[in-house]
PDB file of C-alpha atoms in Angstrom:
ATOM      1  CA  ALA A  26      52.878-111.341 -78.739  1.00  0.00           C
ATOM      2  CA  GLN A  27      50.973-108.182 -78.069  1.00  0.00           C
ATOM      3  CA  SER A  28      49.487-106.976 -74.788  1.00  0.00           C
ATOM      4  CA  VAL A  29      47.916-103.874 -73.289  1.00  0.00           C
ATOM      5  CA  THR A  30      47.992-103.171 -69.569  1.00  0.00           C
ATOM      6  CA  GLN A  31      45.865-100.574 -67.862  1.00  0.00           C
ATOM      7  CA  LEU A  32      47.448 -99.908 -64.524  1.00  0.00           C
ATOM      8  CA  ASP A  33      44.355 -98.756 -62.629  1.00  0.00           C
ATOM      9  CA  SER A  34      41.054-100.612 -62.511  1.00  0.00           C
ATOM     10  CA  GLN A  35      39.245 -97.666 -60.911  1.00  0.00           C
ATOM     11  CA  VAL A  36      40.041 -93.961 -60.681  1.00  0.00           C
ATOM     12  CA  PRO A  37      37.829 -91.802 -58.471  1.00  0.00           C
ATOM     13  CA  VAL A  38      38.275 -88.045 -58.927  1.00  0.00           C
ATOM     14  CA  PHE A  39      36.443 -84.884 -57.973  1.00  0.00           C
ATOM     15  CA  GLU A  40      34.737 -82.753 -60.592  1.00  0.00           C
ATOM     16  CA  GLU A  41      37.018 -80.122 -62.218  1.00  0.00           C
ATOM     17  CA  ALA A  42      40.155 -81.953 -61.052  1.00  0.00           C
ATOM     18  CA  PRO A  43      42.741 -83.257 -63.562  1.00  0.00           C
ATOM     19  CA  VAL A  44      42.957 -86.964 -64.304  1.00  0.00           C
ATOM     20  CA  GLU A  45      45.422 -89.375 -65.868  1.00  0.00           C
ATOM     21  CA  LEU A  46      44.540 -92.934 -66.904  1.00  0.00           C
ATOM     22  CA  ARG A  47      47.617 -95.056 -67.436  1.00  0.00           C
ATOM     23  CA  CYS A  48      48.257 -97.531 -70.225  1.00  0.00           C
ATOM     24  CA  ASN A  49      51.317 -99.569 -71.170  1.00  0.00           C
ATOM     25  CA  TYR A  50      51.615-101.747 -74.232  1.00  0.00           C
ATOM     26  CA  SER A  51      53.931-104.472 -75.413  1.00  0.00           C
ATOM     27  CA  SER A  52      54.432-105.470 -79.021  1.00  0.00           C
ATOM     28  CA  SER A  53      57.169-106.846 -81.221  1.00  0.00           C
ATOM     29  CA  VAL A  54      55.797-105.038 -84.269  1.00  0.00           C
ATOM     30  CA  SER A  55      54.548-101.546 -85.042  1.00  0.00           C
ATOM     31  CA  VAL A  56      51.149-100.768 -83.571  1.00  0.00           C
ATOM     32  CA  TYR A  57      48.466 -98.169 -83.703  1.00  0.00           C
ATOM     33  CA  LEU A  58      47.198 -97.076 -80.286  1.00  0.00           C
ATOM     34  CA  PHE A  59      43.704 -96.042 -79.277  1.00  0.00           C
ATOM     35  CA  TRP A  60      41.595 -94.955 -76.346  1.00  0.00           C
ATOM     36  CA  TYR A  61      37.907 -95.861 -76.384  1.00  0.00           C
ATOM     37  CA  VAL A  62      35.191 -94.801 -73.942  1.00  0.00           C
ATOM     38  CA  GLN A  63      32.116 -96.824 -73.005  1.00  0.00           C
ATOM     39  CA  TYR A  64      29.181 -95.191 -71.260  1.00  0.00           C
ATOM     40  CA  PRO A  65      26.692 -97.436 -69.423  1.00  0.00           C
ATOM     41  CA  ASN A  66      24.599 -99.637 -71.705  1.00  0.00           C
ATOM     42  CA  GLN A  67      26.321 -98.361 -74.832  1.00  0.00           C
ATOM     43  CA  GLY A  68      28.944 -99.489 -77.301  1.00  0.00           C
ATOM     44  CA  LEU A  69      32.510 -98.197 -77.381  1.00  0.00           C
ATOM     45  CA  GLN A  70      33.354 -94.822 -78.895  1.00  0.00           C
ATOM     46  CA  LEU A  71      36.761 -93.703 -80.122  1.00  0.00           C
ATOM     47  CA  LEU A  72      38.301 -90.933 -78.005  1.00  0.00           C
ATOM     48  CA  LEU A  73      41.602 -90.585 -79.837  1.00  0.00           C
ATOM     49  CA  LYS A  74      44.249 -92.486 -81.759  1.00  0.00           C
ATOM     50  CA  TYR A  75      48.007 -92.470 -82.319  1.00  0.00           C
ATOM     51  CA  LEU A  76      49.212 -93.580 -85.728  1.00  0.00           C
ATOM     52  CA  SER A  77      52.585 -91.862 -86.089  1.00  0.00           C
ATOM     53  CA  GLY A  78      54.180 -88.429 -85.936  1.00  0.00           C
ATOM     54  CA  SER A  79      53.489 -86.028 -83.086  1.00  0.00           C
ATOM     55  CA  THR A  80      53.487 -87.889 -79.795  1.00  0.00           C
ATOM     56  CA  LEU A  81      50.767 -85.715 -78.273  1.00  0.00           C
ATOM     57  CA  VAL A  82      47.362 -86.473 -79.707  1.00  0.00           C
ATOM     58  CA  LYS A  83      44.145 -84.658 -78.963  1.00  0.00           C
ATOM     59  CA  GLY A  84      40.751 -86.266 -78.966  1.00  0.00           C
ATOM     60  CA  ILE A  85      37.131 -85.525 -78.314  1.00  0.00           C
ATOM     61  CA  ASN A  86      35.678 -84.129 -75.092  1.00  0.00           C
ATOM     62  CA  GLY A  87      38.930 -82.398 -74.118  1.00  0.00           C
ATOM     63  CA  PHE A  88      40.986 -85.572 -73.723  1.00  0.00           C
ATOM     64  CA  GLU A  89      44.569 -85.950 -74.904  1.00  0.00           C
ATOM     65  CA  ALA A  90      47.168 -88.694 -74.765  1.00  0.00           C
ATOM     66  CA  GLU A  91      50.923 -88.855 -75.052  1.00  0.00           C
ATOM     67  CA  PHE A  92      52.772 -91.665 -76.804  1.00  0.00           C
ATOM     68  CA  ASN A  93      56.083 -92.507 -75.177  1.00  0.00           C
ATOM     69  CA  LYS A  94      58.019 -95.083 -77.171  1.00  0.00           C
ATOM     70  CA  SER A  95      60.851 -95.546 -74.678  1.00  0.00           C
ATOM     71  CA  GLN A  96      58.412 -96.260 -71.854  1.00  0.00           C
ATOM     72  CA  THR A  97      55.909 -98.041 -74.148  1.00  0.00           C
ATOM     73  CA  SER A  98      53.147 -95.953 -72.634  1.00  0.00           C
ATOM     74  CA  PHE A  99      50.092 -94.159 -73.940  1.00  0.00           C
ATOM     75  CA  HIS A 100      48.550 -92.359 -70.965  1.00  0.00           C
ATOM     76  CA  LEU A 101      45.254 -90.491 -71.273  1.00  0.00           C
ATOM     77  CA  ARG A 102      44.782 -87.096 -69.618  1.00  0.00           C
ATOM     78  CA  LYS A 103      42.164 -84.450 -69.112  1.00  0.00           C
ATOM     79  CA  PRO A 104      42.912 -81.175 -67.282  1.00  0.00           C
ATOM     80  CA  SER A 105      39.428 -80.782 -65.783  1.00  0.00           C
ATOM     81  CA  VAL A 106      36.864 -83.580 -65.621  1.00  0.00           C
ATOM     82  CA  HIS A 107      33.102 -83.332 -65.579  1.00  0.00           C
ATOM     83  CA  ILE A 108      30.483 -85.573 -64.027  1.00  0.00           C
ATOM     84  CA  SER A 109      29.555 -86.707 -67.538  1.00  0.00           C
ATOM     85  CA  ASP A 110      33.058 -88.188 -68.002  1.00  0.00           C
ATOM     86  CA  THR A 111      32.092 -91.031 -65.653  1.00  0.00           C
ATOM     87  CA  ALA A 112      32.523 -94.123 -67.840  1.00  0.00           C
ATOM     88  CA  GLU A 113      34.746 -97.099 -68.618  1.00  0.00           C
ATOM     89  CA  TYR A 114      37.886 -96.286 -70.597  1.00  0.00           C
ATOM     90  CA  PHE A 115      39.734 -98.871 -72.696  1.00  0.00           C
ATOM     91  CA  CYS A 116      43.240 -98.547 -74.058  1.00  0.00           C
ATOM     92  CA  ALA A 117      43.785-100.624 -77.197  1.00  0.00           C
ATOM     93  CA  ALA A 118      46.473-101.566 -79.700  1.00  0.00           C
ATOM     94  CA  ARG A 119      46.282-102.879 -83.210  1.00  0.00           C
ATOM     95  CA  ASN A 120      49.117-104.219 -85.389  1.00  0.00           C
ATOM     96  CA  THR A 121      49.708-102.205 -88.513  1.00  0.00           C
ATOM     97  CA  GLY A 122      48.368-104.411 -91.288  1.00  0.00           C
ATOM     98  CA  GLY A 123      46.270-106.578 -88.974  1.00  0.00           C
ATOM     99  CA  PHE A 124      42.648-106.903 -87.963  1.00  0.00           C
ATOM    100  CA  LYS A 125      42.994-107.742 -84.293  1.00  0.00           C
ATOM    101  CA  THR A 126      42.577-104.953 -81.768  1.00  0.00           C
ATOM    102  CA  ILE A 127      43.844-105.918 -78.324  1.00  0.00           C
ATOM    103  CA  PHE A 128      42.034-104.201 -75.454  1.00  0.00           C
ATOM    104  CA  GLY A 129      43.275-103.497 -71.965  1.00  0.00           C
ATOM    105  CA  ALA A 130      41.135-104.568 -69.025  1.00  0.00           C
ATOM    106  CA  GLY A 131      39.582-101.116 -68.717  1.00  0.00           C
ATOM    107  CA  THR A 132      39.672 -98.296 -66.172  1.00  0.00           C
ATOM    108  CA  ARG A 133      36.501 -97.139 -64.497  1.00  0.00           C
ATOM    109  CA  LEU A 134      36.608 -93.336 -64.129  1.00  0.00           C
ATOM    110  CA  PHE A 135      34.221 -92.121 -61.456  1.00  0.00           C
ATOM    111  CA  VAL A 136      33.793 -88.361 -61.198  1.00  0.00           C
ATOM    112  CA  LYS A 137      32.388 -87.126 -57.903  1.00  0.00           C
ATOM    113  CA  ALA A 138      30.620 -83.813 -57.286  1.00  0.00           C
TER     114      ALA A 138
ATOM    115  CA  ASP B  19      24.298 -90.904 -83.310  1.00  0.00           C
ATOM    116  CA  THR B  20      25.949 -94.236 -83.989  1.00  0.00           C
ATOM    117  CA  GLU B  21      26.575 -95.127 -87.617  1.00  0.00           C
ATOM    118  CA  VAL B  22      26.525 -98.833 -86.835  1.00  0.00           C
ATOM    119  CA  THR B  23      23.021-100.043 -86.074  1.00  0.00           C
ATOM    120  CA  GLN B  24      22.327-103.230 -84.149  1.00  0.00           C
ATOM    121  CA  THR B  25      19.013-104.985 -83.634  1.00  0.00           C
ATOM    122  CA  PRO B  26      17.498-106.064 -81.368  1.00  0.00           C
ATOM    123  CA  LYS B  27      18.800-104.053 -78.407  1.00  0.00           C
ATOM    124  CA  HIS B  28      17.624-106.728 -75.981  1.00  0.00           C
ATOM    125  CA  LEU B  29      16.985-110.424 -76.544  1.00  0.00           C
ATOM    126  CA  VAL B  30      15.873-113.130 -74.136  1.00  0.00           C
ATOM    127  CA  MET B  31      15.974-116.699 -75.401  1.00  0.00           C
ATOM    128  CA  GLY B  32      15.748-120.217 -74.120  1.00  0.00           C
ATOM    129  CA  MET B  33      18.446-122.785 -74.672  1.00  0.00           C
ATOM    130  CA  THR B  34      16.501-124.478 -77.469  1.00  0.00           C
ATOM    131  CA  ASN B  35      15.609-121.318 -79.387  1.00  0.00           C
ATOM    132  CA  LYS B  36      17.071-120.060 -82.648  1.00  0.00           C
ATOM    133  CA  LYS B  37      17.490-116.313 -82.975  1.00  0.00           C
ATOM    134  CA  SER B  38      19.624-113.837 -84.917  1.00  0.00           C
ATOM    135  CA  LEU B  39      21.399-110.588 -84.172  1.00  0.00           C
ATOM    136  CA  LYS B  40      21.662-108.062 -86.978  1.00  0.00           C
ATOM    137  CA  CYS B  41      24.129-105.278 -87.722  1.00  0.00           C
ATOM    138  CA  GLU B  42      24.187-102.656 -90.460  1.00  0.00           C
ATOM    139  CA  GLN B  43      26.686 -99.952 -91.409  1.00  0.00           C
ATOM    140  CA  HIS B  44      26.644 -97.393 -94.208  1.00  0.00           C
ATOM    141  CA  MET B  45      30.144 -95.967 -93.911  1.00  0.00           C
ATOM    142  CA  GLY B  46      31.554 -97.994 -96.795  1.00  0.00           C
ATOM    143  CA  HIS B  47      33.714 -99.998 -94.419  1.00  0.00           C
ATOM    144  CA  ARG B  48      34.970-103.327 -95.764  1.00  0.00           C
ATOM    145  CA  ALA B  49      35.710-105.016 -92.438  1.00  0.00           C
ATOM    146  CA  MET B  50      33.041-106.009 -89.924  1.00  0.00           C
ATOM    147  CA  TYR B  51      33.402-107.636 -86.523  1.00  0.00           C
ATOM    148  CA  TRP B  52      31.472-109.403 -83.796  1.00  0.00           C
ATOM    149  CA  TYR B  53      32.638-108.947 -80.213  1.00  0.00           C
ATOM    150  CA  LYS B  54      31.309-110.436 -76.990  1.00  0.00           C
ATOM    151  CA  GLN B  55      31.496-108.401 -73.797  1.00  0.00           C
ATOM    152  CA  LYS B  56      30.801-109.699 -70.309  1.00  0.00           C
ATOM    153  CA  ALA B  57      30.103-107.297 -67.452  1.00  0.00           C
ATOM    154  CA  LYS B  58      33.125-105.292 -66.309  1.00  0.00           C
ATOM    155  CA  LYS B  59      35.344-106.896 -68.976  1.00  0.00           C
ATOM    156  CA  PRO B  60      36.812-105.681 -72.267  1.00  0.00           C
ATOM    157  CA  PRO B  61      35.298-106.809 -75.564  1.00  0.00           C
ATOM    158  CA  GLU B  62      36.475-110.206 -76.830  1.00  0.00           C
ATOM    159  CA  LEU B  63      36.831-110.715 -80.554  1.00  0.00           C
ATOM    160  CA  MET B  64      34.659-113.475 -82.038  1.00  0.00           C
ATOM    161  CA  PHE B  65      34.676-113.054 -85.830  1.00  0.00           C
ATOM    162  CA  VAL B  66      36.081-110.744 -88.507  1.00  0.00           C
ATOM    163  CA  TYR B  67      34.775-110.407 -92.045  1.00  0.00           C
ATOM    164  CA  SER B  68      36.882-108.683 -94.666  1.00  0.00           C
ATOM    165  CA  TYR B  69      35.339-107.931 -98.038  1.00  0.00           C
ATOM    166  CA  GLU B  70      32.428-110.212 -97.066  1.00  0.00           C
ATOM    167  CA  LYS B  71      34.678-113.207 -96.426  1.00  0.00           C
ATOM    168  CA  LEU B  72      35.313-114.684 -92.994  1.00  0.00           C
ATOM    169  CA  SER B  73      38.903-113.793 -92.091  1.00  0.00           C
ATOM    170  CA  ILE B  74      39.085-114.598 -88.393  1.00  0.00           C
ATOM    171  CA  ASN B  75      37.168-117.031 -86.197  1.00  0.00           C
ATOM    172  CA  GLU B  76      38.513-116.924 -82.671  1.00  0.00           C
ATOM    173  CA  SER B  77      37.647-120.556 -81.965  1.00  0.00           C
ATOM    174  CA  VAL B  78      34.031-119.632 -81.289  1.00  0.00           C
ATOM    175  CA  PRO B  79      31.639-122.546 -80.572  1.00  0.00           C
ATOM    176  CA  SER B  80      29.507-123.600 -83.528  1.00  0.00           C
ATOM    177  CA  ARG B  81      26.324-122.556 -81.734  1.00  0.00           C
ATOM    178  CA  PHE B  82      27.325-119.065 -82.966  1.00  0.00           C
ATOM    179  CA  SER B  83      27.147-118.789 -86.744  1.00  0.00           C
ATOM    180  CA  PRO B  84      28.100-115.544 -88.492  1.00  0.00           C
ATOM    181  CA  GLU B  85      26.902-114.436 -91.891  1.00  0.00           C
ATOM    182  CA  CYS B  86      27.795-111.449 -94.071  1.00  0.00           C
ATOM    183  CA  PRO B  87      25.132-111.133 -96.814  1.00  0.00           C
ATOM    184  CA  ASN B  88      26.712-107.981 -98.288  1.00  0.00           C
ATOM    185  CA  SER B  89      29.237-105.287 -97.437  1.00  0.00           C
ATOM    186  CA  SER B  90      26.764-103.392 -95.229  1.00  0.00           C
ATOM    187  CA  LEU B  91      25.185-106.233 -93.273  1.00  0.00           C
ATOM    188  CA  LEU B  92      26.432-108.670 -90.664  1.00  0.00           C
ATOM    189  CA  ASN B  93      24.340-111.275 -88.861  1.00  0.00           C
ATOM    190  CA  LEU B  94      25.024-113.569 -85.948  1.00  0.00           C
ATOM    191  CA  HIS B  95      22.815-116.650 -85.822  1.00  0.00           C
ATOM    192  CA  LEU B  96      22.297-118.185 -82.400  1.00  0.00           C
ATOM    193  CA  HIS B  97      21.228-121.755 -81.677  1.00  0.00           C
ATOM    194  CA  ALA B  98      21.269-123.960 -78.585  1.00  0.00           C
ATOM    195  CA  LEU B  99      23.011-121.337 -76.468  1.00  0.00           C
ATOM    196  CA  GLN B 100      24.028-121.810 -72.857  1.00  0.00           C
ATOM    197  CA  PRO B 101      23.321-119.443 -69.939  1.00  0.00           C
ATOM    198  CA  GLU B 102      27.012-118.510 -69.882  1.00  0.00           C
ATOM    199  CA  ASP B 103      26.563-117.039 -73.371  1.00  0.00           C
ATOM    200  CA  SER B 104      24.542-114.212 -71.811  1.00  0.00           C
ATOM    201  CA  ALA B 105      26.469-111.026 -72.612  1.00  0.00           C
ATOM    202  CA  LEU B 106      26.492-107.814 -74.618  1.00  0.00           C
ATOM    203  CA  TYR B 107      27.214-108.581 -78.278  1.00  0.00           C
ATOM    204  CA  LEU B 108      28.859-105.716 -80.096  1.00  0.00           C
ATOM    205  CA  CYS B 109      29.142-105.253 -83.819  1.00  0.00           C
ATOM    206  CA  ALA B 110      31.888-103.025 -85.203  1.00  0.00           C
ATOM    207  CA  SER B 111      33.219-101.943 -88.567  1.00  0.00           C
ATOM    208  CA  SER B 112      36.459-100.449 -89.859  1.00  0.00           C
ATOM    209  CA  GLN B 113      38.217 -99.570 -93.058  1.00  0.00           C
ATOM    210  CA  GLY B 114      40.032-102.346 -94.862  1.00  0.00           C
ATOM    211  CA  ILE B 115      43.301-103.859 -93.710  1.00  0.00           C
ATOM    212  CA  GLN B 116      45.394-101.597 -95.937  1.00  0.00           C
ATOM    213  CA  ALA B 117      44.043 -98.419 -94.353  1.00  0.00           C
ATOM    214  CA  ARG B 118      46.093 -96.581 -91.731  1.00  0.00           C
ATOM    215  CA  GLY B 119      44.634 -96.740 -88.261  1.00  0.00           C
ATOM    216  CA  GLY B 120      41.701 -99.048 -88.664  1.00  0.00           C
ATOM    217  CA  GLU B 121      39.829 -97.668 -85.701  1.00  0.00           C
ATOM    218  CA  LEU B 122      36.661 -99.501 -84.822  1.00  0.00           C
ATOM    219  CA  PHE B 123      33.190 -98.010 -85.043  1.00  0.00           C
ATOM    220  CA  PHE B 124      30.874 -99.827 -82.652  1.00  0.00           C
ATOM    221  CA  GLY B 125      27.142-100.237 -82.500  1.00  0.00           C
ATOM    222  CA  GLU B 126      25.320 -99.903 -79.191  1.00  0.00           C
ATOM    223  CA  GLY B 127      25.153-103.647 -78.784  1.00  0.00           C
ATOM    224  CA  SER B 128      22.548-106.357 -78.340  1.00  0.00           C
ATOM    225  CA  ARG B 129      22.141-107.515 -74.758  1.00  0.00           C
ATOM    226  CA  LEU B 130      21.454-111.240 -74.788  1.00  0.00           C
ATOM    227  CA  THR B 131      20.025-113.207 -71.889  1.00  0.00           C
ATOM    228  CA  VAL B 132      19.896-116.999 -72.181  1.00  0.00           C
ATOM    229  CA  LEU B 133      17.527-118.690 -69.754  1.00  0.00           C
TER     230      LEU B 133
END
């Protein structure tokens, strides 16, 4: 069975501060890992993905994530957030060779001025 | 700009109405998906089409009927819905199952309200 756990439902942070959104996954088979962002009243947009190779992946809007196989984690980070980063962030996993993408419950990032 | 286009953006329907949601993509993707998303929840998979054939039906009630007329189009036909079916319906596409990654490209969604 496969599961994705996002450890924080809400993360408030001040503008220009660093942020980390935590994600742990569980799977008995190889998976691809993703972070998606959803702005209000919009669909989801891919931020970044880990397929294989280098464990540090960089995405759009200055975000990056680190894959840690021993801790089965894929935490998302940004060194300095902006008001416009306020959104819902979903960590997701997909079996290699499968169609199903399993989403975590989401983390609401709220950036304060 | 999204490369997956969904229409309509908003839909209000009564429980006896028949309506359809439409989705179109021009990225050459061979897999297309319908997801349902309730407020403050992650998307829930409903259907997957691969090469225009239904591959996955996540035990969705028959009042939802998907259709894939060609590789670029995906419809969701709605009939006799219940108020609890009110949600944001998201269409997505991806490369075929053999492709590495298979990240999803989402449309902006159709917000459905059932009265």
